[in-house]
PDB file of C-alpha atoms in Angstrom:
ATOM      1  CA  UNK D  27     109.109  73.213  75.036  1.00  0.00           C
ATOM      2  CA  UNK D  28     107.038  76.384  75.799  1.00  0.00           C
ATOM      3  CA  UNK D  29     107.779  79.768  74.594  1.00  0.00           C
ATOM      4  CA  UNK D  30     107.872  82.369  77.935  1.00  0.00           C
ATOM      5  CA  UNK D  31     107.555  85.882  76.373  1.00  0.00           C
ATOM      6  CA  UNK D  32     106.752  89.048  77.757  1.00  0.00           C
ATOM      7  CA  UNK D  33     106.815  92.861  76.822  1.00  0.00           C
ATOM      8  CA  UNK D  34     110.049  92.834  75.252  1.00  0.00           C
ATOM      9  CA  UNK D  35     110.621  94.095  71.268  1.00  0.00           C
ATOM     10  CA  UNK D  36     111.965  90.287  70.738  1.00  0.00           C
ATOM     11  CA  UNK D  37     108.831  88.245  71.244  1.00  0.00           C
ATOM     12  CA  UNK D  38     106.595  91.535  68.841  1.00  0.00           C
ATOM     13  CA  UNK D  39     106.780  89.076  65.780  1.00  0.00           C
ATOM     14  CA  UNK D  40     106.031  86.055  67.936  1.00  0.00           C
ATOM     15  CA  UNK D  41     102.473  88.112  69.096  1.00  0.00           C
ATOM     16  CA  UNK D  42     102.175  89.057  65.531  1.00  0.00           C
ATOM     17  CA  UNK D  43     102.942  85.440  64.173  1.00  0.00           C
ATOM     18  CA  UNK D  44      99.640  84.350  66.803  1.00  0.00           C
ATOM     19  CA  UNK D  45      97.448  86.953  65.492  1.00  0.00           C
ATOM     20  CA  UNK D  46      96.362  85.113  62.370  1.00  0.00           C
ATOM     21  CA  UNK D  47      93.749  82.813  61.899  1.00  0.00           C
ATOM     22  CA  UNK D  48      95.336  81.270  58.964  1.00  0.00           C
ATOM     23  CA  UNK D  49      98.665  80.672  60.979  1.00  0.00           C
ATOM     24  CA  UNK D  50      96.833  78.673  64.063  1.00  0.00           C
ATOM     25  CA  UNK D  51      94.955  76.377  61.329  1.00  0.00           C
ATOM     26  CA  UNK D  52      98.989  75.908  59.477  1.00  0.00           C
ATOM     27  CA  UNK D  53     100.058  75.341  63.250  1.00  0.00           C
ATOM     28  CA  UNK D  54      97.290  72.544  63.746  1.00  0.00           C
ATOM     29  CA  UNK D  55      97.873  70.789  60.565  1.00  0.00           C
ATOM     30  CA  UNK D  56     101.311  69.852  61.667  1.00  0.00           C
ATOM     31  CA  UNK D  57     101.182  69.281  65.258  1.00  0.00           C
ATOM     32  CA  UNK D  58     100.808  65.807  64.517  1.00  0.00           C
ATOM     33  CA  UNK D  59     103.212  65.372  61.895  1.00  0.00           C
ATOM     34  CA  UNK D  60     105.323  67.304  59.372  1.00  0.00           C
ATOM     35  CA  UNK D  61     104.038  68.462  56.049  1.00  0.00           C
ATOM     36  CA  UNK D  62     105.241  70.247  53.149  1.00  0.00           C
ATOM     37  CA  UNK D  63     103.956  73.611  51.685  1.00  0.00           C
ATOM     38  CA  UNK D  64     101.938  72.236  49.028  1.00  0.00           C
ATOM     39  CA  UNK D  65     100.287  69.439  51.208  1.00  0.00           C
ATOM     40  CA  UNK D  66      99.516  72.954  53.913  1.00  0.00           C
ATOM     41  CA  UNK D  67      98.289  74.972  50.722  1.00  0.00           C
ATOM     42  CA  UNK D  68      96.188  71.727  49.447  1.00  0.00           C
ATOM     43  CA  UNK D  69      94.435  71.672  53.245  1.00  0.00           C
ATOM     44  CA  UNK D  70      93.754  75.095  53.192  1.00  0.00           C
ATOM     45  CA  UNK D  71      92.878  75.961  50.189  1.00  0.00           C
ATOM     46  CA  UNK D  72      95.556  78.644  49.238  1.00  0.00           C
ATOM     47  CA  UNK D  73      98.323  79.475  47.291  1.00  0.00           C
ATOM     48  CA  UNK D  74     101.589  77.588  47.885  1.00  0.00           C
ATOM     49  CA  UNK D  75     102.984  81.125  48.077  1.00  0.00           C
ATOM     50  CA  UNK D  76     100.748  82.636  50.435  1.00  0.00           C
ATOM     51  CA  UNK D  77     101.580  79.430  52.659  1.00  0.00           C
ATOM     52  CA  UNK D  78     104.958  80.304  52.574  1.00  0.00           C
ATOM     53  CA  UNK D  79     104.691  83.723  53.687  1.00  0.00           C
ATOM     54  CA  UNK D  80     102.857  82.761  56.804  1.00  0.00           C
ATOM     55  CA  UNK D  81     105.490  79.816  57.810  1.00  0.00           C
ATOM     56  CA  UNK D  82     107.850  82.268  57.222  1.00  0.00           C
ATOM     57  CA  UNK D  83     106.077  84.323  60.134  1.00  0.00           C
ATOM     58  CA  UNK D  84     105.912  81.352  62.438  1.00  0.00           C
ATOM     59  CA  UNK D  85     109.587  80.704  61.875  1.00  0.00           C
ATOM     60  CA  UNK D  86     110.497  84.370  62.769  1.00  0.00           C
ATOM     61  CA  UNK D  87     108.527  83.893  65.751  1.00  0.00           C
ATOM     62  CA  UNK D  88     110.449  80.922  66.770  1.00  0.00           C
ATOM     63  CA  UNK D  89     106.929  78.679  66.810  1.00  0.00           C
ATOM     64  CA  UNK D  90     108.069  76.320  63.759  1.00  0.00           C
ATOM     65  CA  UNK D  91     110.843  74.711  61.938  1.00  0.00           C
ATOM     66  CA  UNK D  92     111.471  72.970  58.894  1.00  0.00           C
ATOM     67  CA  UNK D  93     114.100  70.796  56.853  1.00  0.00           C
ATOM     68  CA  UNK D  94     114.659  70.211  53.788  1.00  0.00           C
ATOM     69  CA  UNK D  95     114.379  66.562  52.057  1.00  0.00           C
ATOM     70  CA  UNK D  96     114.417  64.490  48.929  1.00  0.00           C
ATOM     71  CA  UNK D  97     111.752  63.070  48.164  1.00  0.00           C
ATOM     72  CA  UNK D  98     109.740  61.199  45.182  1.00  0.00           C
ATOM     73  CA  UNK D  99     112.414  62.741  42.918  1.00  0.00           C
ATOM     74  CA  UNK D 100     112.137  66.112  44.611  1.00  0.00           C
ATOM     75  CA  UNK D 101     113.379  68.306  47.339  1.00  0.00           C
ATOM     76  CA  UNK D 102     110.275  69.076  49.729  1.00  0.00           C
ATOM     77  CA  UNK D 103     109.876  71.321  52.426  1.00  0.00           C
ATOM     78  CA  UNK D 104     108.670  69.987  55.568  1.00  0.00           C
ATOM     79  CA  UNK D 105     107.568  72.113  58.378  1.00  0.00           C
ATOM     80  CA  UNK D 106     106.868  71.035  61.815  1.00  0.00           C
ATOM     81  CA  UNK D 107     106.074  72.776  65.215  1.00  0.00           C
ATOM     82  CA  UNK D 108     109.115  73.397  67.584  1.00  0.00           C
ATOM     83  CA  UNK D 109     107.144  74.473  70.850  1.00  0.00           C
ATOM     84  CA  UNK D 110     103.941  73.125  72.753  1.00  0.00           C
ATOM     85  CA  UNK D 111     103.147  76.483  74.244  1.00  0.00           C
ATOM     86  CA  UNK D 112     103.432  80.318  74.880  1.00  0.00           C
ATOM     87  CA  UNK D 113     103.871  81.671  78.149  1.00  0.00           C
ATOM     88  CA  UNK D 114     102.930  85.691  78.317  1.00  0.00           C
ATOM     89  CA  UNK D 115     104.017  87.348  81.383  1.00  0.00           C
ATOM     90  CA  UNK D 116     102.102  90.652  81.126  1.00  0.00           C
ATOM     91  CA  UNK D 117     103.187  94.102  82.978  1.00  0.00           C
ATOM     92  CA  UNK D 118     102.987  94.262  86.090  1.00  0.00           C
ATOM     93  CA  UNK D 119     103.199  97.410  88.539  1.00  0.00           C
ATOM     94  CA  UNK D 120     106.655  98.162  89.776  1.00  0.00           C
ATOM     95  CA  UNK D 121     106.745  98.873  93.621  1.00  0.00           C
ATOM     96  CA  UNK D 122     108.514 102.270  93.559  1.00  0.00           C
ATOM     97  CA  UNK D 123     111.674 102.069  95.365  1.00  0.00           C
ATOM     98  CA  UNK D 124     111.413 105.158  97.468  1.00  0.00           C
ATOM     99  CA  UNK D 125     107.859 103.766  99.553  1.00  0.00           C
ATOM    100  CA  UNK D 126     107.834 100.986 101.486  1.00  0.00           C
ATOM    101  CA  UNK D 127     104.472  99.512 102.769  1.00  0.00           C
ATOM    102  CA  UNK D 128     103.231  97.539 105.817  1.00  0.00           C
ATOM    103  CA  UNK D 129      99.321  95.944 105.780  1.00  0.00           C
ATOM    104  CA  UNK D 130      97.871  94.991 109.603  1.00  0.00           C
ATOM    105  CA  UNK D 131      95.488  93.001 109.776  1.00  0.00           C
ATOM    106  CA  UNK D 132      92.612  94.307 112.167  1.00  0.00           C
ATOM    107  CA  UNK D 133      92.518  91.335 114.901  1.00  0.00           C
ATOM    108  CA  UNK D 134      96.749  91.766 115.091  1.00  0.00           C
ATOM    109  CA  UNK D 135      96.513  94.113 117.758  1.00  0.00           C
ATOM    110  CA  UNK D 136      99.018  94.370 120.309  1.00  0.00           C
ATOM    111  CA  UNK D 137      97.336  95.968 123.192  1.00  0.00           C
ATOM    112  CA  UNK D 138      93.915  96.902 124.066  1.00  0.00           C
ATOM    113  CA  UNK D 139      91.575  98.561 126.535  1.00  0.00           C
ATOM    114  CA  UNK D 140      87.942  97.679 125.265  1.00  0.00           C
ATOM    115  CA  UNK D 141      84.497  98.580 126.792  1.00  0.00           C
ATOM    116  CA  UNK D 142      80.823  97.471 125.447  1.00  0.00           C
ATOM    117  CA  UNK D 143      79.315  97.191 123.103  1.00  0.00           C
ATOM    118  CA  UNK D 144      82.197  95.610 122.133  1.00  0.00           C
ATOM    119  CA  UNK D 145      83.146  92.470 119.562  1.00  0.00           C
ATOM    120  CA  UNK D 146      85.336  90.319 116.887  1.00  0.00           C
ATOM    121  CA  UNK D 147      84.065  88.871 113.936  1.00  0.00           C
ATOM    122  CA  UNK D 148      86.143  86.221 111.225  1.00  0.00           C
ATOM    123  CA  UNK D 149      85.240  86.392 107.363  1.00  0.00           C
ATOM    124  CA  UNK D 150      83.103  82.691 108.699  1.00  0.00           C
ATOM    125  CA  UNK D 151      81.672  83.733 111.834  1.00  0.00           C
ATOM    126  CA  UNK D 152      81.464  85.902 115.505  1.00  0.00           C
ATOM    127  CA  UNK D 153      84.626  85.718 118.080  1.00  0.00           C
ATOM    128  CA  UNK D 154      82.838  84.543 121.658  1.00  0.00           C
ATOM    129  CA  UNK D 155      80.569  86.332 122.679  1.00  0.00           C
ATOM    130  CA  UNK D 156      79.442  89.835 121.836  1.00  0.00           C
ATOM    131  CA  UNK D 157      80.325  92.304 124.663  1.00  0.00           C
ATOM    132  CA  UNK D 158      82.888  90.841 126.801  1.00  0.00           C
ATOM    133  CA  UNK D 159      86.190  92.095 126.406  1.00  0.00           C
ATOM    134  CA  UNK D 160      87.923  88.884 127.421  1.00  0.00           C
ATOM    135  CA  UNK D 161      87.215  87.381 123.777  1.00  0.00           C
ATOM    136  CA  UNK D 162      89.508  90.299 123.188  1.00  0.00           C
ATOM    137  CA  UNK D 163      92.670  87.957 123.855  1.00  0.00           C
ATOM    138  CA  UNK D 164      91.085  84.349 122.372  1.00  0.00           C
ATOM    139  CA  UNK D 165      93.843  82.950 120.203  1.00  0.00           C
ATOM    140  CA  UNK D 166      91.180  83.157 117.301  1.00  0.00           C
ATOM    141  CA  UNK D 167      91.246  87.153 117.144  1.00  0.00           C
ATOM    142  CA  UNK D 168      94.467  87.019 115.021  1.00  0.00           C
ATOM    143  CA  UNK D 169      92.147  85.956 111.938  1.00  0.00           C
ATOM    144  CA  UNK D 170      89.569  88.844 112.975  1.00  0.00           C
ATOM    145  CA  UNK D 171      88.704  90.762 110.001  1.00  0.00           C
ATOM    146  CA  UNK D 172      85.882  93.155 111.933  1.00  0.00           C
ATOM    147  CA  UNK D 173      85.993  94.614 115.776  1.00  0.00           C
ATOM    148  CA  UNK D 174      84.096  97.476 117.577  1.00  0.00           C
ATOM    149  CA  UNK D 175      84.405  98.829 120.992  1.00  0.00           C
ATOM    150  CA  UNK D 176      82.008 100.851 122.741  1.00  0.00           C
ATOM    151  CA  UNK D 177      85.422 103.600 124.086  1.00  0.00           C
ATOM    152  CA  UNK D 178      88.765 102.866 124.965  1.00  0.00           C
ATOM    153  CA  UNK D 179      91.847 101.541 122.211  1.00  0.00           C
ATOM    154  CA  UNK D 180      93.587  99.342 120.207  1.00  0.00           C
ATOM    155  CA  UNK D 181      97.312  99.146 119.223  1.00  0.00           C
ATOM    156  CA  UNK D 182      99.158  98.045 117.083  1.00  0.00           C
ATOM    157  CA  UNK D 183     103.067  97.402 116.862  1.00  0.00           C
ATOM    158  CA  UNK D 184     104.934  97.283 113.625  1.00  0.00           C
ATOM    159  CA  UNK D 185     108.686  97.028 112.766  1.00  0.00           C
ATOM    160  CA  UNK D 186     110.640 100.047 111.585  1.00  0.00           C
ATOM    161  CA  UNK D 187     112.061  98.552 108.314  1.00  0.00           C
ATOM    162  CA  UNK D 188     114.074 102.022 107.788  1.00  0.00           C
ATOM    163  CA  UNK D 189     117.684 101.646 107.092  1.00  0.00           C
ATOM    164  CA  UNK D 190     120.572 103.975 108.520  1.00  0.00           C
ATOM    165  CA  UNK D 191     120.766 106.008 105.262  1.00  0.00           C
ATOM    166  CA  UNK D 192     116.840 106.943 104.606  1.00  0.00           C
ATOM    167  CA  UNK D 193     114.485 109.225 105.837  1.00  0.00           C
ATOM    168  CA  UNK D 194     110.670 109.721 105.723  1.00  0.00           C
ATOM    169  CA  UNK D 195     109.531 112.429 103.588  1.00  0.00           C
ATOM    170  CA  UNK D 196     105.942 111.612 104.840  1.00  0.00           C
ATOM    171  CA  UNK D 197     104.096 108.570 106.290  1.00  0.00           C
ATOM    172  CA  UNK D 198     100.525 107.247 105.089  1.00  0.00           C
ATOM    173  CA  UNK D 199      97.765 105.243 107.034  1.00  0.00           C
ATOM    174  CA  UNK D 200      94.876 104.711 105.656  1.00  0.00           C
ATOM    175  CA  UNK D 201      92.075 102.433 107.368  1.00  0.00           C
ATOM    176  CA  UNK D 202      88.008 101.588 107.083  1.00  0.00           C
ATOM    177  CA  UNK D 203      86.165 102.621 110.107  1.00  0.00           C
ATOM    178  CA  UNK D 204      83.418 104.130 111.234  1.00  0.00           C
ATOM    179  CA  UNK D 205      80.987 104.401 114.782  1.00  0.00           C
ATOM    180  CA  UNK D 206      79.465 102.220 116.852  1.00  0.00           C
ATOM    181  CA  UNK D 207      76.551 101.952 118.207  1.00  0.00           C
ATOM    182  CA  UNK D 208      73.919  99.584 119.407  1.00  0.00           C
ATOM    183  CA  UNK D 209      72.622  98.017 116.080  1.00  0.00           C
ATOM    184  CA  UNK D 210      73.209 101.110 113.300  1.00  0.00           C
ATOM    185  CA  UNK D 211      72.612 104.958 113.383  1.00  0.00           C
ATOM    186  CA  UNK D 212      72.991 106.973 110.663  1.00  0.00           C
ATOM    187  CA  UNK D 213      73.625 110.282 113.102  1.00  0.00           C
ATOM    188  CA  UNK D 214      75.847 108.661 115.605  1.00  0.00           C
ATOM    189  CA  UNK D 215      79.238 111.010 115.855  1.00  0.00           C
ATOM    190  CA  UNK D 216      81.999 109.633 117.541  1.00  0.00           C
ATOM    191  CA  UNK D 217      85.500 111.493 118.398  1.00  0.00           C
ATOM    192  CA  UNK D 218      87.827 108.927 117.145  1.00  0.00           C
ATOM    193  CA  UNK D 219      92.120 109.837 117.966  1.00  0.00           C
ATOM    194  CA  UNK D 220      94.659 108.534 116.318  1.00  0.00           C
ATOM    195  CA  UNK D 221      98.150 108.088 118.113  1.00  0.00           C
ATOM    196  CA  UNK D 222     101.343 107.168 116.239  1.00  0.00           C
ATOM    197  CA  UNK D 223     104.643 106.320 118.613  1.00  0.00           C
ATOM    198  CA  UNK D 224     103.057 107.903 121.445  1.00  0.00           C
ATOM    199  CA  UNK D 225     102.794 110.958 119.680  1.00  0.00           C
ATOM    200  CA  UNK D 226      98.560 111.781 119.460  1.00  0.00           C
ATOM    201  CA  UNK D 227      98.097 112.893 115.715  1.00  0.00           C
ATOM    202  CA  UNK D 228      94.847 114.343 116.387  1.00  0.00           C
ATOM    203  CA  UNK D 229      90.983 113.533 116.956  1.00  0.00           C
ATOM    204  CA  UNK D 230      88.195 112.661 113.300  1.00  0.00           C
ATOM    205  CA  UNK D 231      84.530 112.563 114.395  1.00  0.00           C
ATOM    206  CA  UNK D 232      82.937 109.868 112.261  1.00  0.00           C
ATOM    207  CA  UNK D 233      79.130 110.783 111.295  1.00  0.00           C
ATOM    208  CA  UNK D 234      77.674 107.095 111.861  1.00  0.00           C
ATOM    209  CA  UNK D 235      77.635 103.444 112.274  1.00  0.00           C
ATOM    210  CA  UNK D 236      76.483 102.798 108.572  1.00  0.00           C
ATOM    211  CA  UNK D 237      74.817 100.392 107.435  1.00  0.00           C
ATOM    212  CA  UNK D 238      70.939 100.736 107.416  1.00  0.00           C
ATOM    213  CA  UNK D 239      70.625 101.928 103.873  1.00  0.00           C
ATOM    214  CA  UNK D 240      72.846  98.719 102.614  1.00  0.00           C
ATOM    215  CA  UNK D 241      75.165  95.638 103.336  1.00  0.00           C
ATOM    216  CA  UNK D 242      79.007  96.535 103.276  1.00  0.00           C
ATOM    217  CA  UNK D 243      80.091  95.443  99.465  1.00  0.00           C
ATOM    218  CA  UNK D 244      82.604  92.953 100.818  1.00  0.00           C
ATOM    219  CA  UNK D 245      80.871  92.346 104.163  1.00  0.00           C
ATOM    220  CA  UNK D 246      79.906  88.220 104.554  1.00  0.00           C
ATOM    221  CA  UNK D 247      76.313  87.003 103.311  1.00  0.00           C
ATOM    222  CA  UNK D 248      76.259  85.098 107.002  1.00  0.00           C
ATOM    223  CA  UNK D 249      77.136  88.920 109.185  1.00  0.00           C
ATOM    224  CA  UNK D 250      73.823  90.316 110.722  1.00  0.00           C
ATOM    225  CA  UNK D 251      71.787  92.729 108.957  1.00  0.00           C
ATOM    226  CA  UNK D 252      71.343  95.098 111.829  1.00  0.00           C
ATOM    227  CA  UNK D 253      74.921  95.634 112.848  1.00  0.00           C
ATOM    228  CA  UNK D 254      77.643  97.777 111.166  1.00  0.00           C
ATOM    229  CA  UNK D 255      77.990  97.120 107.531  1.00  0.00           C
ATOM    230  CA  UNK D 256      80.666  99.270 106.330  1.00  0.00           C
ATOM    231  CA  UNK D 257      82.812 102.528 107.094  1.00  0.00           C
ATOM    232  CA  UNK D 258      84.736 105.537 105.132  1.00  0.00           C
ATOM    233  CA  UNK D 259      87.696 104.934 104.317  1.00  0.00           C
ATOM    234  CA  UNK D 260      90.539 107.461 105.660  1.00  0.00           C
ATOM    235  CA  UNK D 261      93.715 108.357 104.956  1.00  0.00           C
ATOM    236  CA  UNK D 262      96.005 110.614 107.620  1.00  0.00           C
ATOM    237  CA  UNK D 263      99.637 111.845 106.367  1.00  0.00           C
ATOM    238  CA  UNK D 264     101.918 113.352 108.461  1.00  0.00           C
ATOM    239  CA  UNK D 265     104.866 115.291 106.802  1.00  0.00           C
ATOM    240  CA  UNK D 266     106.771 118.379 106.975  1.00  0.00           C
ATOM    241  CA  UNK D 267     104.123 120.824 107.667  1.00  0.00           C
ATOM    242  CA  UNK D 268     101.775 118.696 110.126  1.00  0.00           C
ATOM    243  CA  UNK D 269      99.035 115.858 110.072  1.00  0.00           C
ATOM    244  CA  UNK D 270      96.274 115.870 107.983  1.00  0.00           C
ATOM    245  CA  UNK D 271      92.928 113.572 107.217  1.00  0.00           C
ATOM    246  CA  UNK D 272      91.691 113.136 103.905  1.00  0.00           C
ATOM    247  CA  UNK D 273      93.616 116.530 103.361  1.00  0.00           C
ATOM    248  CA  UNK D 274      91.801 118.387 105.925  1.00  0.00           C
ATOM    249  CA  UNK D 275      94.232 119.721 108.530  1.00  0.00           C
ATOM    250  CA  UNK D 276      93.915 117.615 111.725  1.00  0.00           C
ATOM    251  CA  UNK D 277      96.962 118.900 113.543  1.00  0.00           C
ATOM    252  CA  UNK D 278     100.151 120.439 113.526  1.00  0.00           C
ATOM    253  CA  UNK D 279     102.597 116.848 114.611  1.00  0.00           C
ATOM    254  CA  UNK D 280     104.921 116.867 111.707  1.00  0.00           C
ATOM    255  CA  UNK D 281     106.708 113.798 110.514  1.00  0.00           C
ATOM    256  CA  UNK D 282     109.706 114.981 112.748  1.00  0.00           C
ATOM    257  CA  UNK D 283     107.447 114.730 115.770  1.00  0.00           C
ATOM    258  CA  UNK D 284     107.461 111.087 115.203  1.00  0.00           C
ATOM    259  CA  UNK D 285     110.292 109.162 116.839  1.00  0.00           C
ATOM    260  CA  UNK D 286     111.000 107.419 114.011  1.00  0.00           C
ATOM    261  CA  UNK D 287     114.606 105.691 115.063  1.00  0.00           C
ATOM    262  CA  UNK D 288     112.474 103.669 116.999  1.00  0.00           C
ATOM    263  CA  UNK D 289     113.000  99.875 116.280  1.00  0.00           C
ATOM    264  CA  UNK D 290     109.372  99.385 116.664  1.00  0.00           C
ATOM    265  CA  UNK D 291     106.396 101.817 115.458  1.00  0.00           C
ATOM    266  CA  UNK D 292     103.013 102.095 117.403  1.00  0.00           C
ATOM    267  CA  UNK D 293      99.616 102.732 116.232  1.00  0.00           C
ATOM    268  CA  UNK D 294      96.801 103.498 118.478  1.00  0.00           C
ATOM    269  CA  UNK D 295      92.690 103.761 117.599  1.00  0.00           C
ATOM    270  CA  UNK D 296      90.967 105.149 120.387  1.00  0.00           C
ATOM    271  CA  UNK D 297      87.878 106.678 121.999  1.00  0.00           C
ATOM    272  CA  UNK D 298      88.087 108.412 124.992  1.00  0.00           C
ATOM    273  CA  UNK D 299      85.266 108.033 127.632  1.00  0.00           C
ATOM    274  CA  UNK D 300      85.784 111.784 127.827  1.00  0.00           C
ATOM    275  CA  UNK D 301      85.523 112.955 124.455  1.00  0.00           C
ATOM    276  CA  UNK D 302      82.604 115.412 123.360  1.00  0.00           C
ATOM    277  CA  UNK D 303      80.892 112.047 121.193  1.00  0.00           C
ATOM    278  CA  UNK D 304      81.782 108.963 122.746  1.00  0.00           C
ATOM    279  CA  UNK D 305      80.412 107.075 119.902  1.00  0.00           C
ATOM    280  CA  UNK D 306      82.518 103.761 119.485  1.00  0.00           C
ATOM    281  CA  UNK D 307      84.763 102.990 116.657  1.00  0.00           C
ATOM    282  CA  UNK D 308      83.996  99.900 113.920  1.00  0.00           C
ATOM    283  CA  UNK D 309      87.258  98.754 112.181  1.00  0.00           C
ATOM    284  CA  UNK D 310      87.193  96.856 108.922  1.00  0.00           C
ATOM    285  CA  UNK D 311      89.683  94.788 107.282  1.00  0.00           C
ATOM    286  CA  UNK D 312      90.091  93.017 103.969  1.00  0.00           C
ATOM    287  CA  UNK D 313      86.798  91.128 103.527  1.00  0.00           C
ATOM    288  CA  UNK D 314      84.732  93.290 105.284  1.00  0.00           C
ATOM    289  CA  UNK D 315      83.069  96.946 104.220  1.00  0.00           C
ATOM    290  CA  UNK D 316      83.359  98.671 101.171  1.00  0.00           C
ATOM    291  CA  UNK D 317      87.057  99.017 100.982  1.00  0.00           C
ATOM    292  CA  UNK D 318      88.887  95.257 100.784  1.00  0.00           C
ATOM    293  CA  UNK D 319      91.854  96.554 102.597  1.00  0.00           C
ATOM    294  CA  UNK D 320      93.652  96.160 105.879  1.00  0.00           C
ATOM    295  CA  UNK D 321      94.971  99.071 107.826  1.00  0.00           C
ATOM    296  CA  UNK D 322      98.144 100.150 105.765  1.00  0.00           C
ATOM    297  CA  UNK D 323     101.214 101.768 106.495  1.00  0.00           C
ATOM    298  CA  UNK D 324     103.017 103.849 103.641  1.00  0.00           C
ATOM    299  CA  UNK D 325     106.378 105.257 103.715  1.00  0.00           C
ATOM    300  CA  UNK D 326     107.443 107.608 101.494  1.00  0.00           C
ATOM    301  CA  UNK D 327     111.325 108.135 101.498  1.00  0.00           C
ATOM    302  CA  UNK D 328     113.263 110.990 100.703  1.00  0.00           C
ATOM    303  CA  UNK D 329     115.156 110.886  98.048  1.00  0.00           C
TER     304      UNK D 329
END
């Protein structure tokens, strides 16, 4: 029988009962048969009464037993192990009950509108071809982990999980991404918009398509050397007072603005043909970049 304990003042003497080296040699002696205290003391060269206090700590703790019987004349002691194991659960981080949390994985776009350069990549290898959009809808882009796109967009669609009785206090999405251009440029700016339920949140102009200086830390050993590597890793909110980037002020869509009843939620990444730096747009995903993350949604609920 094992022993499942966690953080709870009722297993504190069975964590203090382990913390002795003299108690795991007591515990090893009779895991393979019962013994009495002076046979223990004999083995370990102590006291009878100093091997009394210590079963008395493994008893407390629940990880032995004893019984009494006679014996040669006498009554003995015998102590013997009552479990085979411990089982710790440690702590773990309780999901606060006011945010709720979507992750998107980068090839689980929805809709798309792609122009060269332009291309997929897995965590084990390319999508296709580079630069031709059709690869774009090849069954395998659901496990994509990397894309880029010359201008145009991708969407994504996500279920509104809100209930009747909540309301957003303020949404988060945060994302890797960065230019893209033809191999990597450190001054490469591109006007990248974001778009949330039809509702255009505002434009970021990324500096570069990084990558020359070094590899991305979780981008594959096998991904090219002379292609994007990594991006920055943003975060927009939109609340009560407007949308912002990284705290800088992007526009002035509040969290109202966003059509939020909704059953379904849209998120667009674009670059329009138009824009002042038409400089493509990298997205990274778990297992790619310097940021192991997908593109995540955060709810925060008022309370």
């Amino acid at each position: 029988m094992k022993i499942k304990a966690n953080g709870e003042p009722e297993f504190m003497p069975l964590y203090e009962a382990l913390a002795s080296e003299v108690r795991w040699r007591i515990m090893s002696l009779i895991s393979g048969s019962e013994m009495n205290v002076k046979d223990i003391a004999d083995k370990l060269e102590l006291s009878p009464s100093i091997v009394t206090m210590h079963i008395r700590k493994l008893e407390q703790a629940g990880l032995t037993g004893s019984r009494r019987v006679r014996l040669n004349g006498g009554t003995h002691k015998l102590c013997f192990l009552t479990s085979t194991g411990v089982e710790i659960r440690l702590p773990a981080a309780s999901r606060d009950a006011n945010i709720t949390e979507q992750s998107i994985s980068v090839g689980h776009y929805t809709a798309f509108e792609v122009h060269p350069t332009c291309g997929l990549g897995t965590h084990e290898k390319e999508i296709g071809v580079w630069d031709d959009s059709r690869y774009f809808l090849d069954p395998e882009r659901v496990n994509a982990a990397i894309l880029w796109f010359g201008w145009g967009y991708v969407e994504y669609k996500m279920p509104n999980y809100l209930t009747g009785d909540q309301t957003a206090d303020f949404i988060e999405i945060s994302m890797e991404l960065a230019s893209e251009a033809p191999g990597l440029r450190d001054d490469w700016p591109s006007d990248i918009g974001f778009t949330f339920n039809g509702v255009y949140l505002g434009t970021w102009t990324s500096p570069a398509d990084f990558g020359r200086a070094a590899r991305g830390r979780y981008t594959p050993e096998w991904w090219h050397r002379n292609v994007n590597q990594y991006g920055l890793l943003k975060t927009i909110r939109i609340d009560a007072s407007g949308t912002f980037i990284d705290g800088e002020r992007m526009s002035e869509v509040t969290v109202q603005d966003l059509k939020l009843q909704e059953p379904f939620w849209t998120l667009r990444f674009s670059v329009d043909e138009h824009a002042a730096h038409v400089g493509g747009l990298t997205l990274y995903g778990a297992g790619f970049g310097n940021h192991d993350q997908d593109i995540t949604v955060r709810v925060h609920l008022r309370e």
